[in-house]
Amino acid sequence: MGELFIFSLIIAVVSAVILFPILSLFQKGEEKKKSPSINGFLFIFILLFIIIFSIYYFTNLDRNMNGLVIGLTVLAVLGGFFAKGIERKVKLVLGLIGIIAIAYMSFAFVFNADKKFEKAQMQVEEEIETFDENETPASVPPDFARNKMKKAFGQVPNTSYYELGSLQIQKVDGQYVYIAPVEFSGFFKWIQGDTTPGYFTVSATDSSANPKFIKSEMAYTPSSFLNKDIYRQIRMQYPDYIFYGDVQLEIDDDGKPFYIRTYGEFISARNGFNPLGIVMVDPLTGAAKQYKLKDVPAFIDGAVSPETVSLHNSYFGKYVNGYWNSLFGKSDVKLPSDEGTEANVSPIFDEKGDMYYFTDFTSPKEGVDSMLGYSLTNSRTGEATYYTGNLEESYMDSQGALQIIEKKFIEKKWYGKMPILYNFYGEASWLTPVLDTNGFLQNYFIVSAANPEIAVYASTPNDALKQYKTALQRGSGSVEGSSSAEEVQLTGKVVRVYKERVGESTNVSFLLEDGKNFIASTENNPLAIYLQEDDEVEMTYLNTGEMFLPVKEMTINGLE
């Protein structure tokens, strides 16, 4: 607060000198009687001090000098009209310089488009690696997790004082969980409560898990007021930092909460943003510490805010050939999707537990739902990779996948949420949780991005994945690209057989003497329909590591 007081004092003095006809204070005789007095100067100074202090206190604006250009320019022009002689000329010249500076900043977005694209540049690859069948392929949708937390809100003491805050995903002590702080429900509740009691967590991979309320008092929060406002607390300690995006709650492995916010620099002329690090605040004491991105503590997953990633996605898509091309020719321009769960991006985790923000890109042409590519941005470093997909195929974008789900469940009015593109068995595929009108999770839907007619759904991601594998065997897709799925040849005797009708084909599950289970579809192995116990088979299967291994080719000995 003391730093803001001194800053406002200095700027008020400078502003008063610019606005007030200073030379009139030194005039003598009759001219002095007609001129403004020192009392007038003091009145203007006090008024400007109050205005400047209030603006910076309530808006949390950064206290860099380039942020004062507009205000000082207006004062210089007004001061030039009030002054006379050489003072008028000097102030009007200052006003002219300010107008030029304002014009430059106003049109900086035209001139710095190339720099924005350079800052948002991504490594380009064709396709992500195939998905590991032993990992859980998708998270619980955030809308569903939030509903479960609301139903468990009775665990919070003095419930009427509080409401549920923003939801986000994080890896805590090796587990993927959603976190949501408990926030004040208004100014008077803040006065009565003083601190919030804690936060909720719920599994992001197990839809049957129940939310847990963790007690951990927090005084500095987004819903607190005056000096306890977390945004104001950060600004008071880092007055000249440039921030972008909302604060996020991060939990260390011991359950201790911290608020973080991404800081960085303007691309040029107070326009654009490039992330450099974070400020981390203890919400109980207000103590803050700054970290560069490379030094961020290991427990923090979202060092680069989703808003920053979304902004850089727009830079990468729009400014590939400069600003004017983004408006007119639009050569190679691609638009990032707005279907993400956080600021138009969706956080996901790879097999190592590292978090990335996913976004798919589509054409700027209206009515086109084909995907031009997709990106994954590391949430700790900001490094991004753009995947073009198989250029010989046309991939459906996330909006197209959501439309298929809407049509599939049109009578029930169910809808998809959080579509994520995976590489399942060498096939680019959208996996999307499906919710009902009350926000409850109903199933998981998988559809091929290249062949939308190949689609399945089931109550869990892994069950849907098993069905999808069979659907790929029946259809034009292939499971040849499955991760860790080498082709193995085997001869064995059948001891058990189970046949199940699926659509226009039959799935044949069977057990060999060696204890291994297999599944074949009559779609690509028509004679499998005749398989029975005691038959000897020669086959080629894919060693995916699952309980039922998919058969690629099969011959039943003795069957002509």
Coordinates of C-alpha atoms in Angstrom, one line a residue:
M1 CA 0.0 0.0 0.0
G2 CA 2.9 2.4 0.8
E3 CA 4.4 1.9 -2.7
L4 CA 1.0 2.7 -4.3
F5 CA 0.7 5.8 -2.1
I6 CA 4.2 7.1 -3.2
F7 CA 3.5 6.2 -6.9
S8 CA 0.2 8.0 -6.8
L9 CA 1.8 11.0 -5.1
I10 CA 4.6 11.3 -7.7
I11 CA 2.2 10.9 -10.7
A12 CA -0.2 13.4 -9.1
V13 CA 2.5 16.0 -8.8
V14 CA 3.6 15.5 -12.4
S15 CA 0.0 15.6 -13.6
A16 CA -0.8 18.8 -11.7
V17 CA 2.3 20.5 -13.1
I18 CA 1.3 19.5 -16.6
L19 CA -2.3 20.6 -16.2
F20 CA -1.8 23.8 -14.1
P21 CA -0.3 26.9 -15.6
I22 CA 2.8 26.8 -13.4
L23 CA 4.5 30.0 -14.7
S24 CA 1.4 32.1 -13.6
L25 CA 2.5 31.4 -10.0
F26 CA 5.6 33.5 -10.5
Q27 CA 3.9 36.5 -12.0
K28 CA 3.8 39.8 -10.1
G29 CA 1.6 42.9 -9.9
E30 CA -1.8 43.0 -11.6
E31 CA -1.1 39.9 -13.6
K32 CA -0.6 37.9 -10.4
K33 CA -4.1 38.9 -9.2
K34 CA -5.6 37.6 -12.4
S35 CA -3.7 34.3 -12.3
P36 CA -4.6 31.1 -10.6
S37 CA -3.2 30.8 -7.1
I38 CA -1.2 28.2 -5.2
N39 CA -4.4 27.1 -3.6
G40 CA -5.8 26.2 -7.0
F41 CA -2.7 24.1 -7.7
L42 CA -3.1 22.3 -4.4
F43 CA -6.7 21.6 -5.1
I44 CA -5.9 20.1 -8.5
F45 CA -3.0 18.0 -7.0
I46 CA -5.2 16.6 -4.2
L47 CA -8.0 15.8 -6.7
L48 CA -5.6 14.1 -9.1
F49 CA -4.0 12.1 -6.3
I50 CA -7.4 10.8 -5.2
I51 CA -8.3 9.8 -8.8
I52 CA -5.0 8.2 -9.5
F53 CA -4.9 6.2 -6.3
S54 CA -8.5 5.0 -6.7
I55 CA -7.9 3.9 -10.3
Y56 CA -4.8 1.9 -9.6
Y57 CA -6.2 0.5 -6.3
F58 CA -9.5 -0.8 -7.7
T59 CA -8.3 -1.8 -11.2
N60 CA -5.0 -3.5 -10.2
L61 CA -3.4 -1.9 -13.3
D62 CA 0.3 -2.4 -13.7
R63 CA 2.3 0.7 -12.6
N64 CA 4.5 1.0 -15.7
M65 CA 5.0 4.5 -17.2
N66 CA 3.7 3.4 -20.6
G67 CA 0.3 2.9 -19.0
L68 CA 0.1 6.6 -18.2
V69 CA 0.5 7.8 -21.8
I70 CA -3.2 8.4 -22.5
G71 CA -3.9 10.3 -19.2
L72 CA -0.8 12.4 -19.4
T73 CA -1.5 13.3 -23.1
V74 CA -5.0 14.5 -22.2
L75 CA -3.6 16.6 -19.3
A76 CA -0.9 18.0 -21.6
V77 CA -3.4 19.1 -24.2
L78 CA -5.7 20.7 -21.6
G79 CA -2.7 22.3 -19.8
G80 CA -1.6 23.8 -23.1
F81 CA -4.9 25.6 -23.5
F82 CA -4.8 26.9 -20.0
A83 CA -1.1 28.1 -20.2
K84 CA 0.4 31.0 -22.1
G85 CA 3.6 31.8 -24.0
I86 CA 6.4 29.3 -24.0
E87 CA 4.6 27.1 -21.4
R88 CA 1.7 26.6 -23.8
K89 CA 4.1 25.6 -26.6
V90 CA 5.9 23.1 -24.5
K91 CA 2.8 21.5 -23.2
L92 CA 1.2 21.3 -26.6
V93 CA 4.4 19.7 -28.0
L94 CA 4.2 17.2 -25.2
G95 CA 0.6 16.6 -26.1
L96 CA 1.5 16.0 -29.7
I97 CA 4.2 13.5 -28.7
G98 CA 1.6 11.7 -26.6
I99 CA -0.9 11.6 -29.4
I100 CA 1.8 10.0 -31.7
A101 CA 2.5 7.5 -28.9
I102 CA -1.1 6.7 -28.5
A103 CA -1.5 6.2 -32.2
Y104 CA 1.4 3.8 -32.3
M105 CA 0.1 1.7 -29.4
S106 CA -3.4 1.7 -30.9
F107 CA -2.2 0.3 -34.2
A108 CA 0.6 -2.0 -32.7
F109 CA -1.6 -5.1 -33.4
V110 CA -1.1 -4.4 -37.1
F111 CA 2.7 -4.1 -37.0
N112 CA 3.6 -6.8 -34.4
A113 CA 1.6 -9.7 -35.9
D114 CA 4.8 -11.3 -37.2
K115 CA 6.4 -11.1 -33.7
K116 CA 3.2 -12.6 -32.2
F117 CA 3.5 -15.5 -34.6
E118 CA 7.1 -16.0 -33.8
K119 CA 6.4 -16.1 -30.1
A120 CA 3.7 -18.7 -30.6
Q121 CA 5.7 -20.8 -33.1
M122 CA 5.2 -24.5 -32.6
Q123 CA 7.1 -27.6 -33.6
V124 CA 5.2 -29.4 -36.4
E125 CA 4.7 -33.2 -36.5
E126 CA 2.2 -35.5 -38.3
E127 CA 0.6 -37.5 -35.5
I128 CA 0.8 -38.2 -31.8
E129 CA 2.0 -41.6 -30.7
T130 CA -0.6 -44.3 -30.4
F131 CA -2.4 -44.6 -27.1
D132 CA -1.3 -47.1 -24.5
E133 CA -4.2 -49.5 -23.8
N134 CA -3.1 -49.9 -20.2
E135 CA -3.8 -46.2 -19.3
T136 CA -7.1 -44.6 -18.7
P137 CA -7.7 -42.6 -21.9
A138 CA -10.0 -39.8 -20.7
S139 CA -11.0 -37.7 -17.7
V140 CA -14.3 -37.2 -16.0
P141 CA -15.9 -34.1 -17.6
P142 CA -15.6 -31.0 -15.4
D143 CA -19.3 -30.2 -15.6
F144 CA -20.1 -33.6 -14.0
A145 CA -17.3 -33.2 -11.4
R146 CA -18.7 -29.8 -10.5
N147 CA -22.2 -31.1 -10.0
K148 CA -20.9 -33.8 -7.6
M149 CA -19.1 -31.2 -5.6
K150 CA -22.2 -29.0 -5.4
K151 CA -24.1 -32.0 -4.0
A152 CA -21.4 -32.5 -1.4
F153 CA -21.4 -28.9 -0.3
G154 CA -23.1 -29.8 2.9
Q155 CA -19.6 -30.8 4.2
V156 CA -18.6 -27.1 4.4
P157 CA -19.1 -25.4 7.8
N158 CA -21.4 -22.3 7.7
T159 CA -22.5 -23.3 4.2
S160 CA -24.6 -20.2 3.6
Y161 CA -21.4 -18.0 3.7
Y162 CA -19.8 -19.7 0.7
E163 CA -20.1 -21.0 -2.8
L164 CA -18.0 -23.3 -5.1
G165 CA -15.2 -21.6 -7.0
S166 CA -13.6 -22.3 -10.3
L167 CA -12.8 -25.9 -11.2
Q168 CA -9.5 -27.1 -12.6
I169 CA -7.6 -30.4 -13.0
Q170 CA -4.3 -31.2 -11.4
K171 CA -2.0 -34.2 -10.6
V172 CA -1.7 -34.4 -6.8
D173 CA 0.4 -37.1 -5.2
G174 CA 0.2 -39.2 -8.3
Q175 CA -3.6 -39.0 -8.7
Y176 CA -5.5 -36.9 -11.3
V177 CA -8.1 -34.8 -9.5
Y178 CA -10.3 -31.8 -10.0
I179 CA -9.9 -29.0 -7.5
A180 CA -12.3 -26.3 -6.6
P181 CA -11.8 -23.7 -3.8
V182 CA -14.7 -22.7 -1.5
E183 CA -15.3 -19.0 -2.1
F184 CA -17.2 -16.2 -0.3
S185 CA -20.7 -15.6 -1.7
G186 CA -20.6 -11.8 -1.2
F187 CA -19.2 -8.8 0.5
F188 CA -21.1 -9.2 3.8
K189 CA -20.3 -12.9 3.9
W190 CA -16.7 -12.0 3.6
I191 CA -16.9 -9.5 6.5
Q192 CA -18.6 -12.2 8.6
G193 CA -16.4 -15.1 7.6
D194 CA -13.0 -13.5 7.2
T195 CA -11.4 -16.7 5.8
T196 CA -12.7 -19.5 3.6
P197 CA -12.6 -23.0 5.1
G198 CA -10.9 -25.0 2.3
Y199 CA -11.4 -26.7 -1.0
F200 CA -12.9 -29.8 -2.7
T201 CA -11.2 -32.5 -4.6
V202 CA -12.7 -35.3 -6.7
S203 CA -11.1 -37.9 -9.0
A204 CA -10.7 -36.9 -12.6
T205 CA -10.6 -40.5 -13.8
D206 CA -13.1 -42.4 -11.7
S207 CA -16.7 -41.2 -12.3
S208 CA -17.9 -43.2 -9.3
A209 CA -15.6 -41.4 -6.8
N210 CA -17.1 -39.0 -4.3
P211 CA -15.8 -35.5 -3.6
K212 CA -13.7 -34.8 -0.5
F213 CA -13.7 -31.5 1.4
I214 CA -10.2 -30.6 2.6
K215 CA -10.0 -28.1 5.5
S216 CA -7.4 -25.4 4.8
E217 CA -8.2 -21.8 5.7
M218 CA -7.6 -19.2 3.1
A219 CA -7.7 -15.4 3.7
Y220 CA -6.5 -14.1 0.3
T221 CA -8.9 -15.4 -2.4
P222 CA -10.5 -14.1 -5.6
S223 CA -13.8 -13.6 -3.6
S224 CA -12.2 -11.6 -0.8
F225 CA -12.3 -7.8 -0.8
L226 CA -10.1 -4.8 -0.3
N227 CA -6.5 -5.8 0.6
K228 CA -7.5 -9.5 1.0
D229 CA -8.4 -9.7 -2.7
I230 CA -5.8 -12.1 -4.1
Y231 CA -5.4 -10.1 -7.3
R232 CA -4.7 -6.9 -5.3
Q233 CA -2.4 -8.7 -3.0
I234 CA -0.3 -9.9 -6.0
R235 CA -0.3 -6.4 -7.6
M236 CA 0.8 -4.8 -4.3
Q237 CA 3.9 -7.0 -4.2
Y238 CA 4.6 -6.9 -7.9
P239 CA 3.4 -3.5 -9.1
D240 CA 5.1 -3.4 -12.5
Y241 CA 4.5 -7.1 -13.6
I242 CA 2.3 -7.9 -16.6
F243 CA -0.2 -10.6 -15.8
Y244 CA -2.5 -12.6 -18.2
G245 CA -5.2 -15.0 -17.1
D246 CA -7.0 -15.7 -13.9
V247 CA -5.4 -17.0 -10.7
Q248 CA -5.4 -20.8 -10.3
L249 CA -5.4 -22.9 -7.2
E250 CA -2.6 -25.5 -7.1
I251 CA -2.2 -28.1 -4.4
D252 CA 1.1 -29.6 -3.3
D253 CA 1.5 -33.3 -2.5
D254 CA 0.8 -32.5 1.2
G255 CA -2.5 -30.9 0.4
K256 CA -1.3 -27.3 1.0
P257 CA -3.0 -24.9 -1.4
F258 CA -1.3 -22.0 -3.3
Y259 CA -2.7 -19.5 -5.7
I260 CA -0.6 -18.9 -8.8
R261 CA -0.8 -16.4 -11.7
T262 CA 1.1 -16.2 -14.9
Y263 CA 3.3 -13.1 -15.6
G264 CA 5.1 -12.1 -18.7
E265 CA 5.8 -9.2 -21.1
F266 CA 4.1 -7.3 -23.8
I267 CA 5.1 -8.3 -27.4
S268 CA 5.3 -4.5 -28.1
A269 CA 3.6 -1.2 -27.2
R270 CA 1.4 -2.8 -24.5
N271 CA 0.0 -5.2 -27.0
G272 CA 0.3 -9.0 -27.0
F273 CA 1.6 -11.2 -24.3
N274 CA 4.5 -13.7 -23.8
P275 CA 4.7 -15.7 -20.6
L276 CA 7.9 -15.7 -18.5
G277 CA 6.9 -17.2 -15.1
I278 CA 4.5 -17.3 -12.2
V279 CA 3.8 -15.5 -8.9
M280 CA 2.8 -18.0 -6.2
V281 CA 0.9 -16.8 -3.1
D282 CA 0.2 -18.5 0.2
P283 CA -3.6 -17.9 0.5
L284 CA -3.4 -17.9 4.3
T285 CA -0.6 -15.5 5.0
G286 CA -0.4 -13.6 1.6
A287 CA 3.3 -14.3 1.3
A288 CA 4.2 -14.3 -2.4
K289 CA 7.2 -15.5 -4.4
Q290 CA 8.1 -15.2 -8.1
Y291 CA 9.4 -18.1 -10.3
K292 CA 10.6 -18.2 -13.8
L293 CA 9.0 -20.9 -15.9
K294 CA 12.1 -23.1 -15.8
D295 CA 12.2 -22.9 -11.9
V296 CA 8.5 -23.5 -11.2
P297 CA 8.0 -26.0 -8.3
A298 CA 7.4 -29.6 -9.4
F299 CA 3.9 -29.8 -7.9
I300 CA 2.6 -27.0 -10.1
D301 CA 0.9 -28.2 -13.3
G302 CA -0.6 -25.1 -14.8
A303 CA 2.3 -22.6 -14.8
V304 CA 1.2 -21.2 -18.2
S305 CA -2.4 -20.1 -17.8
P306 CA -5.0 -21.6 -20.2
E307 CA -5.9 -18.0 -21.3
T308 CA -2.2 -17.5 -22.4
V309 CA -2.3 -20.8 -24.3
S310 CA -5.5 -19.9 -26.0
L311 CA -4.1 -16.5 -27.0
H312 CA -1.0 -18.0 -28.5
N313 CA -3.1 -20.5 -30.4
S314 CA -4.9 -17.6 -32.0
Y315 CA -1.5 -16.0 -32.9
F316 CA -0.3 -19.2 -34.4
G317 CA -3.5 -19.7 -36.4
K318 CA -4.2 -16.2 -37.6
Y319 CA -0.8 -14.6 -38.2
V320 CA 1.0 -17.3 -40.2
N321 CA 1.3 -14.9 -43.1
G322 CA 0.9 -11.6 -41.3
Y323 CA -1.9 -9.4 -40.1
W324 CA -3.5 -8.3 -43.5
N325 CA -3.6 -11.9 -44.7
S326 CA -5.6 -12.8 -41.6
L327 CA -8.3 -10.4 -42.7
F328 CA -8.4 -10.8 -46.5
G329 CA -6.5 -13.6 -48.3
K330 CA -6.5 -15.9 -45.3
S331 CA -3.9 -18.1 -46.9
D332 CA -3.0 -21.0 -44.4
V333 CA -5.1 -19.3 -41.7
K334 CA -6.6 -21.7 -39.2
L335 CA -8.9 -21.0 -36.3
P336 CA -8.5 -22.7 -32.9
S337 CA -11.6 -24.4 -31.5
D338 CA -13.7 -22.9 -28.7
E339 CA -14.8 -26.3 -27.4
G340 CA -12.2 -26.5 -24.6
T341 CA -13.1 -26.7 -21.0
E342 CA -10.8 -23.9 -19.8
A343 CA -10.5 -20.7 -21.8
N344 CA -11.1 -22.7 -25.0
V345 CA -8.4 -25.3 -24.3
S346 CA -8.7 -28.7 -22.6
P347 CA -6.1 -29.9 -20.1
I348 CA -5.0 -33.6 -20.6
F349 CA -2.2 -35.7 -19.2
D350 CA 0.3 -37.9 -21.1
E351 CA 1.6 -41.3 -20.0
K352 CA 4.3 -39.6 -18.0
G353 CA 1.8 -37.5 -16.0
D354 CA 2.8 -34.2 -17.7
M355 CA -0.2 -31.9 -18.4
Y356 CA -0.8 -30.4 -21.8
Y357 CA -3.5 -28.1 -23.2
F358 CA -5.3 -29.6 -26.2
T359 CA -6.8 -27.5 -29.1
D360 CA -8.0 -28.5 -32.5
F361 CA -7.9 -26.1 -35.5
T362 CA -10.5 -25.7 -38.2
S363 CA -10.9 -23.7 -41.4
P364 CA -12.1 -20.0 -41.2
K365 CA -14.6 -20.8 -44.0
E366 CA -18.1 -21.1 -42.6
G367 CA -19.9 -24.4 -42.7
V368 CA -16.7 -26.5 -42.8
D369 CA -16.2 -29.0 -40.0
S370 CA -13.0 -30.6 -41.2
M371 CA -10.0 -30.3 -38.9
L372 CA -6.8 -28.7 -40.2
G373 CA -4.7 -29.9 -37.3
Y374 CA -4.4 -29.9 -33.5
S375 CA -1.9 -28.7 -30.9
L376 CA -0.6 -29.8 -27.5
T377 CA 1.0 -27.2 -25.3
N378 CA 3.0 -28.1 -22.3
S379 CA 1.4 -26.4 -19.3
R380 CA 4.6 -25.9 -17.4
T381 CA 6.9 -24.7 -20.1
G382 CA 4.6 -23.3 -22.8
E383 CA 6.3 -25.3 -25.5
A384 CA 3.8 -26.5 -28.1
T385 CA 3.6 -29.0 -30.9
Y386 CA 1.2 -28.7 -33.9
Y387 CA 0.1 -32.0 -35.4
T388 CA -1.1 -31.9 -39.0
G389 CA -2.7 -35.4 -39.0
N390 CA -2.6 -37.6 -42.0
L391 CA -2.6 -35.1 -44.9
E392 CA -4.1 -37.8 -47.2
E393 CA -7.2 -38.0 -45.1
S394 CA -9.7 -35.3 -44.0
Y395 CA -10.3 -35.3 -40.2
M396 CA -13.5 -34.2 -38.6
D397 CA -13.1 -31.4 -36.0
S398 CA -14.4 -31.3 -32.5
Q399 CA -17.6 -29.5 -33.5
G400 CA -18.3 -32.3 -35.9
A401 CA -17.9 -34.9 -33.2
L402 CA -20.2 -33.1 -30.9
Q403 CA -22.8 -32.8 -33.7
I404 CA -22.7 -36.6 -34.2
I405 CA -23.3 -37.2 -30.5
E406 CA -26.2 -34.7 -30.5
K407 CA -27.9 -36.5 -33.4
K408 CA -27.2 -39.9 -31.8
F409 CA -29.0 -39.0 -28.6
I410 CA -31.4 -36.5 -30.0
E411 CA -34.5 -38.0 -28.3
K412 CA -32.8 -38.0 -24.9
K413 CA -31.2 -34.5 -25.4
W414 CA -27.8 -35.7 -24.3
Y415 CA -24.8 -33.8 -25.3
G416 CA -21.0 -34.2 -25.6
K417 CA -18.5 -32.2 -23.5
M418 CA -14.7 -32.0 -23.6
P419 CA -13.9 -33.8 -26.9
I420 CA -10.3 -34.9 -27.1
L421 CA -8.5 -36.4 -30.1
Y422 CA -6.5 -39.5 -29.4
N423 CA -4.6 -41.9 -31.6
F424 CA -6.3 -45.2 -30.8
Y425 CA -4.8 -48.2 -32.6
G426 CA -3.3 -46.0 -35.3
E427 CA -6.7 -44.3 -35.9
A428 CA -7.2 -40.6 -35.1
S429 CA -10.3 -40.8 -32.9
W430 CA -12.5 -38.4 -30.8
L431 CA -13.3 -39.5 -27.3
T432 CA -16.0 -37.4 -25.7
P433 CA -17.9 -37.8 -22.4
V434 CA -21.7 -37.7 -22.9
L435 CA -23.9 -35.9 -20.3
D436 CA -27.6 -35.7 -19.8
T437 CA -29.6 -32.4 -19.4
N438 CA -28.9 -32.5 -15.6
G439 CA -25.1 -32.7 -16.2
F440 CA -24.8 -36.3 -15.1
L441 CA -22.3 -38.5 -17.0
Q442 CA -24.1 -41.2 -19.1
N443 CA -21.4 -42.7 -21.3
Y444 CA -18.2 -42.2 -23.3
F445 CA -18.4 -41.9 -27.1
I446 CA -15.6 -42.7 -29.5
V447 CA -15.8 -41.8 -33.2
S448 CA -13.1 -42.0 -35.9
A449 CA -12.0 -38.6 -37.1
A450 CA -11.4 -39.9 -40.6
N451 CA -14.3 -42.4 -40.8
P452 CA -17.3 -40.9 -38.8
E453 CA -19.4 -44.0 -39.5
I454 CA -17.1 -45.9 -37.1
A455 CA -18.5 -45.0 -33.7
V456 CA -19.2 -46.7 -30.3
Y457 CA -20.1 -45.8 -26.8
A458 CA -20.0 -47.5 -23.4
S459 CA -20.2 -46.6 -19.7
T460 CA -16.5 -46.4 -19.2
P461 CA -13.6 -45.2 -21.4
N462 CA -11.9 -48.6 -21.4
D463 CA -15.1 -50.4 -22.3
A464 CA -15.7 -48.0 -25.1
L465 CA -12.1 -48.6 -26.2
K466 CA -12.6 -52.3 -26.4
Q467 CA -15.7 -51.9 -28.5
Y468 CA -13.9 -49.4 -30.7
K469 CA -11.2 -51.9 -31.4
T470 CA -13.8 -54.4 -32.6
A471 CA -15.5 -51.7 -34.7
L472 CA -12.2 -50.9 -36.4
Q473 CA -11.7 -54.6 -37.3
R474 CA -15.2 -54.7 -38.8
G475 CA -14.9 -51.4 -40.6
S476 CA -12.4 -49.7 -42.8
G477 CA -10.1 -48.8 -39.9
S478 CA -7.1 -50.8 -38.7
V479 CA -5.6 -51.8 -35.4
E480 CA -2.2 -52.4 -37.0
G481 CA -0.8 -49.2 -35.5
S482 CA -1.8 -50.1 -31.9
S483 CA 0.9 -49.1 -29.4
S484 CA 2.9 -52.0 -28.2
A485 CA 0.9 -54.3 -30.5
E486 CA 3.3 -56.5 -32.3
E487 CA 2.0 -59.2 -34.6
V488 CA 2.4 -62.7 -33.1
Q489 CA 1.7 -66.0 -34.8
L490 CA 0.3 -68.9 -32.8
T491 CA -1.1 -72.4 -33.1
G492 CA -3.3 -73.8 -30.4
K493 CA -6.3 -75.9 -29.3
V494 CA -9.6 -74.2 -28.5
V495 CA -11.2 -75.2 -25.1
R496 CA -14.0 -72.6 -24.8
V497 CA -16.0 -70.5 -27.3
Y498 CA -18.5 -67.7 -26.9
K499 CA -20.3 -66.0 -29.8
E500 CA -22.1 -62.6 -29.6
R501 CA -24.1 -60.9 -32.3
V502 CA -23.0 -57.2 -32.8
G503 CA -24.8 -55.4 -35.6
E504 CA -24.4 -57.3 -38.8
S505 CA -21.4 -59.4 -37.7
T506 CA -20.5 -61.7 -34.8
N507 CA -17.8 -61.4 -32.2
V508 CA -16.2 -64.8 -31.4
S509 CA -14.4 -65.0 -28.1
F510 CA -12.4 -68.1 -27.4
L511 CA -9.9 -69.6 -24.9
L512 CA -6.9 -71.8 -25.9
E513 CA -5.3 -74.5 -23.9
D514 CA -2.4 -72.2 -22.9
G515 CA -4.9 -69.9 -21.0
K516 CA -4.9 -67.0 -23.4
N517 CA -8.1 -65.4 -24.5
F518 CA -8.8 -64.0 -28.0
I519 CA -11.5 -62.2 -29.9
A520 CA -12.2 -62.3 -33.6
S521 CA -14.9 -60.7 -35.8
T522 CA -16.6 -62.4 -38.6
E523 CA -16.3 -59.1 -40.5
N524 CA -12.7 -59.8 -41.3
N525 CA -12.6 -63.6 -40.4
P526 CA -16.0 -64.9 -41.8
L527 CA -15.2 -68.6 -41.1
A528 CA -14.7 -67.8 -37.4
I529 CA -18.5 -68.3 -37.1
Y530 CA -17.8 -72.1 -37.3
L531 CA -15.3 -72.2 -34.5
Q532 CA -16.0 -74.7 -31.8
E533 CA -14.4 -76.5 -28.9
D534 CA -11.5 -78.9 -29.6
D535 CA -10.7 -77.1 -32.9
E536 CA -7.1 -76.4 -33.7
V537 CA -6.4 -72.9 -35.0
E538 CA -3.5 -71.1 -36.7
M539 CA -3.7 -67.4 -36.3
T540 CA -2.0 -64.0 -36.2
Y541 CA -3.0 -61.8 -33.3
L542 CA -2.0 -58.4 -32.0
N543 CA -0.2 -58.5 -28.6
T544 CA -1.9 -55.5 -27.0
G545 CA -1.5 -56.8 -23.5
E546 CA -5.3 -57.0 -22.9
M547 CA -7.3 -59.9 -21.5
F548 CA -8.9 -60.5 -24.9
L549 CA -6.3 -60.2 -27.7
P550 CA -7.6 -59.1 -31.1
V551 CA -7.2 -61.7 -33.9
K552 CA -6.0 -60.3 -37.3
E553 CA -6.1 -63.5 -39.3
M554 CA -7.2 -67.0 -38.4
T555 CA -7.4 -70.5 -40.0
I556 CA -9.4 -73.4 -38.5
N557 CA -7.5 -76.6 -39.3
G558 CA -9.6 -79.3 -41.0
L559 CA -12.2 -76.7 -42.1
E560 CA -12.4 -76.6 -45.9

